[in-house]
């Protein structure tokens, strides 16, 4: 984290993870994947498919943030031990309502992918 506070970095990422690729320093998981995907042949070529892939990744980022918040429902800066009561309520609601909504969504995306229901985007 000290590295990210160095004055010599013109475009500092807010937090890990970040990717250093030559002279580039790229933060935010979805942004890192958007950079790596085309370079490693992991996304289709069309702009529409790439935008859709990125949309799904951003939705996954929303899910990850909600998972985090089950343990830090009052404040990220507080220890889990200091917000256990609220965490219990938040986790119960998360499991009852949010997990089915997110997983139901991704199930539908899988089913509706006309190029193969084993993948969210494209045929592989
Ligand atoms: N939206 C970011 C989240 C990154 C993140 O939550 N990083 C954590 C460590 S894995 C962190 O250091 N957060 C510091 C903070 O939120 O203050 C991503 O998808 O990469």
mmCIF file of C-alpha atoms and ligand atoms in Angstrom:
data_model
loop_
_atom_site.group_PDB
_atom_site.id
_atom_site.type_symbol
_atom_site.label_atom_id
_atom_site.label_comp_id
_atom_site.label_asym_id
_atom_site.label_seq_id
_atom_site.Cartn_x
_atom_site.Cartn_y
_atom_site.Cartn_z
ATOM 1 C CA UNK A 1 0.000 0.000 0.000
ATOM 2 C CA UNK A 2 2.953 2.341 0.615
ATOM 3 C CA UNK A 3 3.801 1.971 -3.065
ATOM 4 C CA UNK A 4 0.408 3.445 -3.996
ATOM 5 C CA UNK A 5 1.107 6.552 -1.897
ATOM 6 C CA UNK A 6 4.388 7.331 -3.622
ATOM 7 C CA UNK A 7 4.485 10.867 -5.090
ATOM 8 C CA UNK A 8 6.122 9.526 -8.220
ATOM 9 C CA UNK A 9 2.933 7.792 -9.394
ATOM 10 C CA UNK A 10 0.908 10.114 -11.605
ATOM 11 C CA UNK A 11 -2.176 7.896 -11.744
ATOM 12 C CA UNK A 12 -2.301 6.010 -8.461
ATOM 13 C CA UNK A 13 -4.824 3.182 -8.109
ATOM 14 C CA UNK A 14 -7.120 3.573 -5.098
ATOM 15 C CA UNK A 15 -6.382 0.089 -3.777
ATOM 16 C CA UNK A 16 -4.999 -3.299 -4.789
ATOM 17 C CA UNK A 17 -5.335 -5.256 -6.944
ATOM 18 C CA UNK A 18 -3.477 -3.415 -9.684
ATOM 19 C CA UNK A 19 -1.535 -4.545 -12.703
ATOM 20 C CA UNK A 20 1.790 -3.168 -13.815
ATOM 21 C CA UNK A 21 2.186 -3.715 -17.554
ATOM 22 C CA UNK A 22 5.266 -1.965 -18.872
ATOM 23 C CA UNK A 23 4.726 1.714 -18.131
ATOM 24 C CA UNK A 24 1.038 1.238 -17.402
ATOM 25 C CA UNK A 25 -0.375 0.887 -13.918
ATOM 26 C CA UNK A 26 -3.970 -0.342 -14.038
ATOM 27 C CA UNK A 27 -6.311 -0.567 -11.064
ATOM 28 C CA UNK A 28 -9.845 -1.954 -10.503
ATOM 29 C CA UNK A 29 -10.381 -5.652 -11.230
ATOM 30 C CA UNK A 30 -12.903 -5.093 -14.031
ATOM 31 C CA UNK A 31 -10.557 -2.586 -15.655
ATOM 32 C CA UNK A 32 -7.606 -4.978 -15.362
ATOM 33 C CA UNK A 33 -9.664 -7.724 -16.991
ATOM 34 C CA UNK A 34 -10.790 -5.371 -19.743
ATOM 35 C CA UNK A 35 -7.121 -4.716 -20.458
ATOM 36 C CA UNK A 36 -6.042 -8.373 -20.314
ATOM 37 C CA UNK A 37 -9.040 -9.998 -22.041
ATOM 38 C CA UNK A 38 -8.328 -8.955 -25.633
ATOM 39 C CA UNK A 39 -4.573 -9.474 -25.232
ATOM 40 C CA UNK A 40 -5.079 -13.098 -24.277
ATOM 41 C CA UNK A 41 -7.998 -13.895 -26.576
ATOM 42 C CA UNK A 42 -10.430 -14.191 -23.677
ATOM 43 C CA UNK A 43 -13.202 -11.968 -25.104
ATOM 44 C CA UNK A 44 -15.024 -11.945 -28.421
ATOM 45 C CA UNK A 45 -14.002 -9.330 -30.977
ATOM 46 C CA UNK A 46 -17.199 -7.303 -31.431
ATOM 47 C CA UNK A 47 -17.722 -4.095 -29.443
ATOM 48 C CA UNK A 48 -21.155 -5.309 -28.340
ATOM 49 C CA UNK A 49 -19.798 -8.586 -26.987
ATOM 50 C CA UNK A 50 -16.941 -6.810 -25.227
ATOM 51 C CA UNK A 51 -19.282 -4.298 -23.639
ATOM 52 C CA UNK A 52 -21.575 -7.158 -22.526
ATOM 53 C CA UNK A 53 -18.622 -9.042 -21.032
ATOM 54 C CA UNK A 54 -17.570 -5.914 -19.151
ATOM 55 C CA UNK A 55 -21.142 -5.390 -17.953
ATOM 56 C CA UNK A 56 -21.165 -8.899 -16.484
ATOM 57 C CA UNK A 57 -17.821 -8.288 -14.803
ATOM 58 C CA UNK A 58 -19.107 -5.042 -13.266
ATOM 59 C CA UNK A 59 -22.141 -6.942 -11.964
ATOM 60 C CA UNK A 60 -19.754 -9.461 -10.393
ATOM 61 C CA UNK A 61 -17.918 -6.524 -8.809
ATOM 62 C CA UNK A 62 -21.248 -5.382 -7.333
ATOM 63 C CA UNK A 63 -21.721 -8.862 -5.894
ATOM 64 C CA UNK A 64 -18.211 -8.877 -4.412
ATOM 65 C CA UNK A 65 -18.853 -5.476 -2.808
ATOM 66 C CA UNK A 66 -22.054 -6.811 -1.236
ATOM 67 C CA UNK A 67 -20.203 -9.851 0.086
ATOM 68 C CA UNK A 68 -17.701 -7.475 1.670
ATOM 69 C CA UNK A 69 -20.502 -5.429 3.201
ATOM 70 C CA UNK A 70 -21.945 -8.453 5.000
ATOM 71 C CA UNK A 71 -18.880 -8.273 7.226
ATOM 72 C CA UNK A 72 -18.638 -4.483 7.355
ATOM 73 C CA UNK A 73 -22.262 -3.308 7.234
ATOM 74 C CA UNK A 74 -21.727 -0.203 9.375
ATOM 75 C CA UNK A 75 -18.341 0.970 8.088
ATOM 76 C CA UNK A 76 -15.384 -0.476 6.173
ATOM 77 C CA UNK A 77 -13.087 1.242 8.618
ATOM 78 C CA UNK A 78 -14.506 -0.674 11.602
ATOM 79 C CA UNK A 79 -13.425 -4.179 12.558
ATOM 80 C CA UNK A 80 -15.882 -6.990 11.903
ATOM 81 C CA UNK A 81 -15.790 -7.705 15.650
ATOM 82 C CA UNK A 82 -17.230 -4.233 16.266
ATOM 83 C CA UNK A 83 -20.208 -4.740 13.964
ATOM 84 C CA UNK A 84 -21.076 -8.387 14.444
ATOM 85 C CA UNK A 85 -24.703 -7.746 15.349
ATOM 86 C CA UNK A 86 -25.341 -5.713 12.210
ATOM 87 C CA UNK A 87 -23.269 -8.165 10.160
ATOM 88 C CA UNK A 88 -25.548 -11.012 11.232
ATOM 89 C CA UNK A 89 -28.630 -9.108 10.011
ATOM 90 C CA UNK A 90 -26.953 -8.036 6.820
ATOM 91 C CA UNK A 91 -25.671 -11.541 6.062
ATOM 92 C CA UNK A 92 -29.124 -13.040 6.622
ATOM 93 C CA UNK A 93 -30.698 -10.604 4.189
ATOM 94 C CA UNK A 94 -27.850 -11.096 1.744
ATOM 95 C CA UNK A 95 -28.377 -14.870 1.734
ATOM 96 C CA UNK A 96 -32.164 -14.642 1.585
ATOM 97 C CA UNK A 97 -32.502 -11.963 -1.068
ATOM 98 C CA UNK A 98 -29.324 -10.876 -2.765
ATOM 99 C CA UNK A 99 -27.649 -14.236 -3.450
ATOM 100 C CA UNK A 100 -30.764 -15.643 -5.182
ATOM 101 C CA UNK A 101 -31.103 -12.445 -7.209
ATOM 102 C CA UNK A 102 -27.478 -12.445 -8.390
ATOM 103 C CA UNK A 103 -27.298 -16.211 -9.017
ATOM 104 C CA UNK A 104 -30.718 -16.200 -10.685
ATOM 105 C CA UNK A 105 -29.492 -13.462 -12.967
ATOM 106 C CA UNK A 106 -26.352 -15.347 -13.954
ATOM 107 C CA UNK A 107 -28.396 -18.536 -14.483
ATOM 108 C CA UNK A 108 -30.627 -16.613 -16.897
ATOM 109 C CA UNK A 109 -27.612 -15.206 -18.707
ATOM 110 C CA UNK A 110 -26.226 -18.730 -19.102
ATOM 111 C CA UNK A 111 -29.569 -20.055 -20.399
ATOM 112 C CA UNK A 112 -30.021 -17.207 -22.857
ATOM 113 C CA UNK A 113 -26.570 -17.333 -24.359
ATOM 114 C CA UNK A 114 -27.498 -18.588 -27.808
ATOM 115 C CA UNK A 115 -23.927 -19.687 -28.451
ATOM 116 C CA UNK A 116 -23.689 -22.222 -25.678
ATOM 117 C CA UNK A 117 -25.219 -22.487 -22.234
ATOM 118 C CA UNK A 118 -21.961 -23.439 -20.509
ATOM 119 C CA UNK A 119 -20.589 -19.928 -20.886
ATOM 120 C CA UNK A 120 -21.838 -16.444 -20.053
ATOM 121 C CA UNK A 121 -20.525 -14.961 -23.305
ATOM 122 C CA UNK A 122 -19.818 -16.648 -26.606
ATOM 123 C CA UNK A 123 -19.111 -20.322 -27.165
ATOM 124 C CA UNK A 124 -16.001 -20.736 -25.066
HETATM 125 N N1 LIG B 1 -13.404 -2.233 -6.760
HETATM 126 C C1 LIG B 1 -12.066 -2.738 -6.479
HETATM 127 C C2 LIG B 1 -11.999 -3.199 -5.055
HETATM 128 C C3 LIG B 1 -10.586 -3.332 -4.571
HETATM 129 C C4 LIG B 1 -10.510 -3.647 -3.106
HETATM 130 O O1 LIG B 1 -11.527 -3.786 -2.425
HETATM 131 N N2 LIG B 1 -9.303 -3.751 -2.602
HETATM 132 C C5 LIG B 1 -9.100 -4.070 -1.209
HETATM 133 C C6 LIG B 1 -8.109 -5.189 -1.053
HETATM 134 S S1 LIG B 1 -8.556 -6.581 -1.985
HETATM 135 C C7 LIG B 1 -8.504 -2.854 -0.530
HETATM 136 O O2 LIG B 1 -7.333 -2.766 -0.293
HETATM 137 N N3 LIG B 1 -9.346 -1.874 -0.214
HETATM 138 C C8 LIG B 1 -8.907 -0.703 0.486
HETATM 139 C C9 LIG B 1 -10.059 0.197 0.835
HETATM 140 O O3 LIG B 1 -11.174 -0.039 0.330
HETATM 141 O O4 LIG B 1 -9.852 1.126 1.611
HETATM 142 C C10 LIG B 1 -11.747 -3.876 -7.453
HETATM 143 O O5 LIG B 1 -12.684 -4.477 -7.994
HETATM 144 O O6 LIG B 1 -10.567 -4.153 -7.692
#
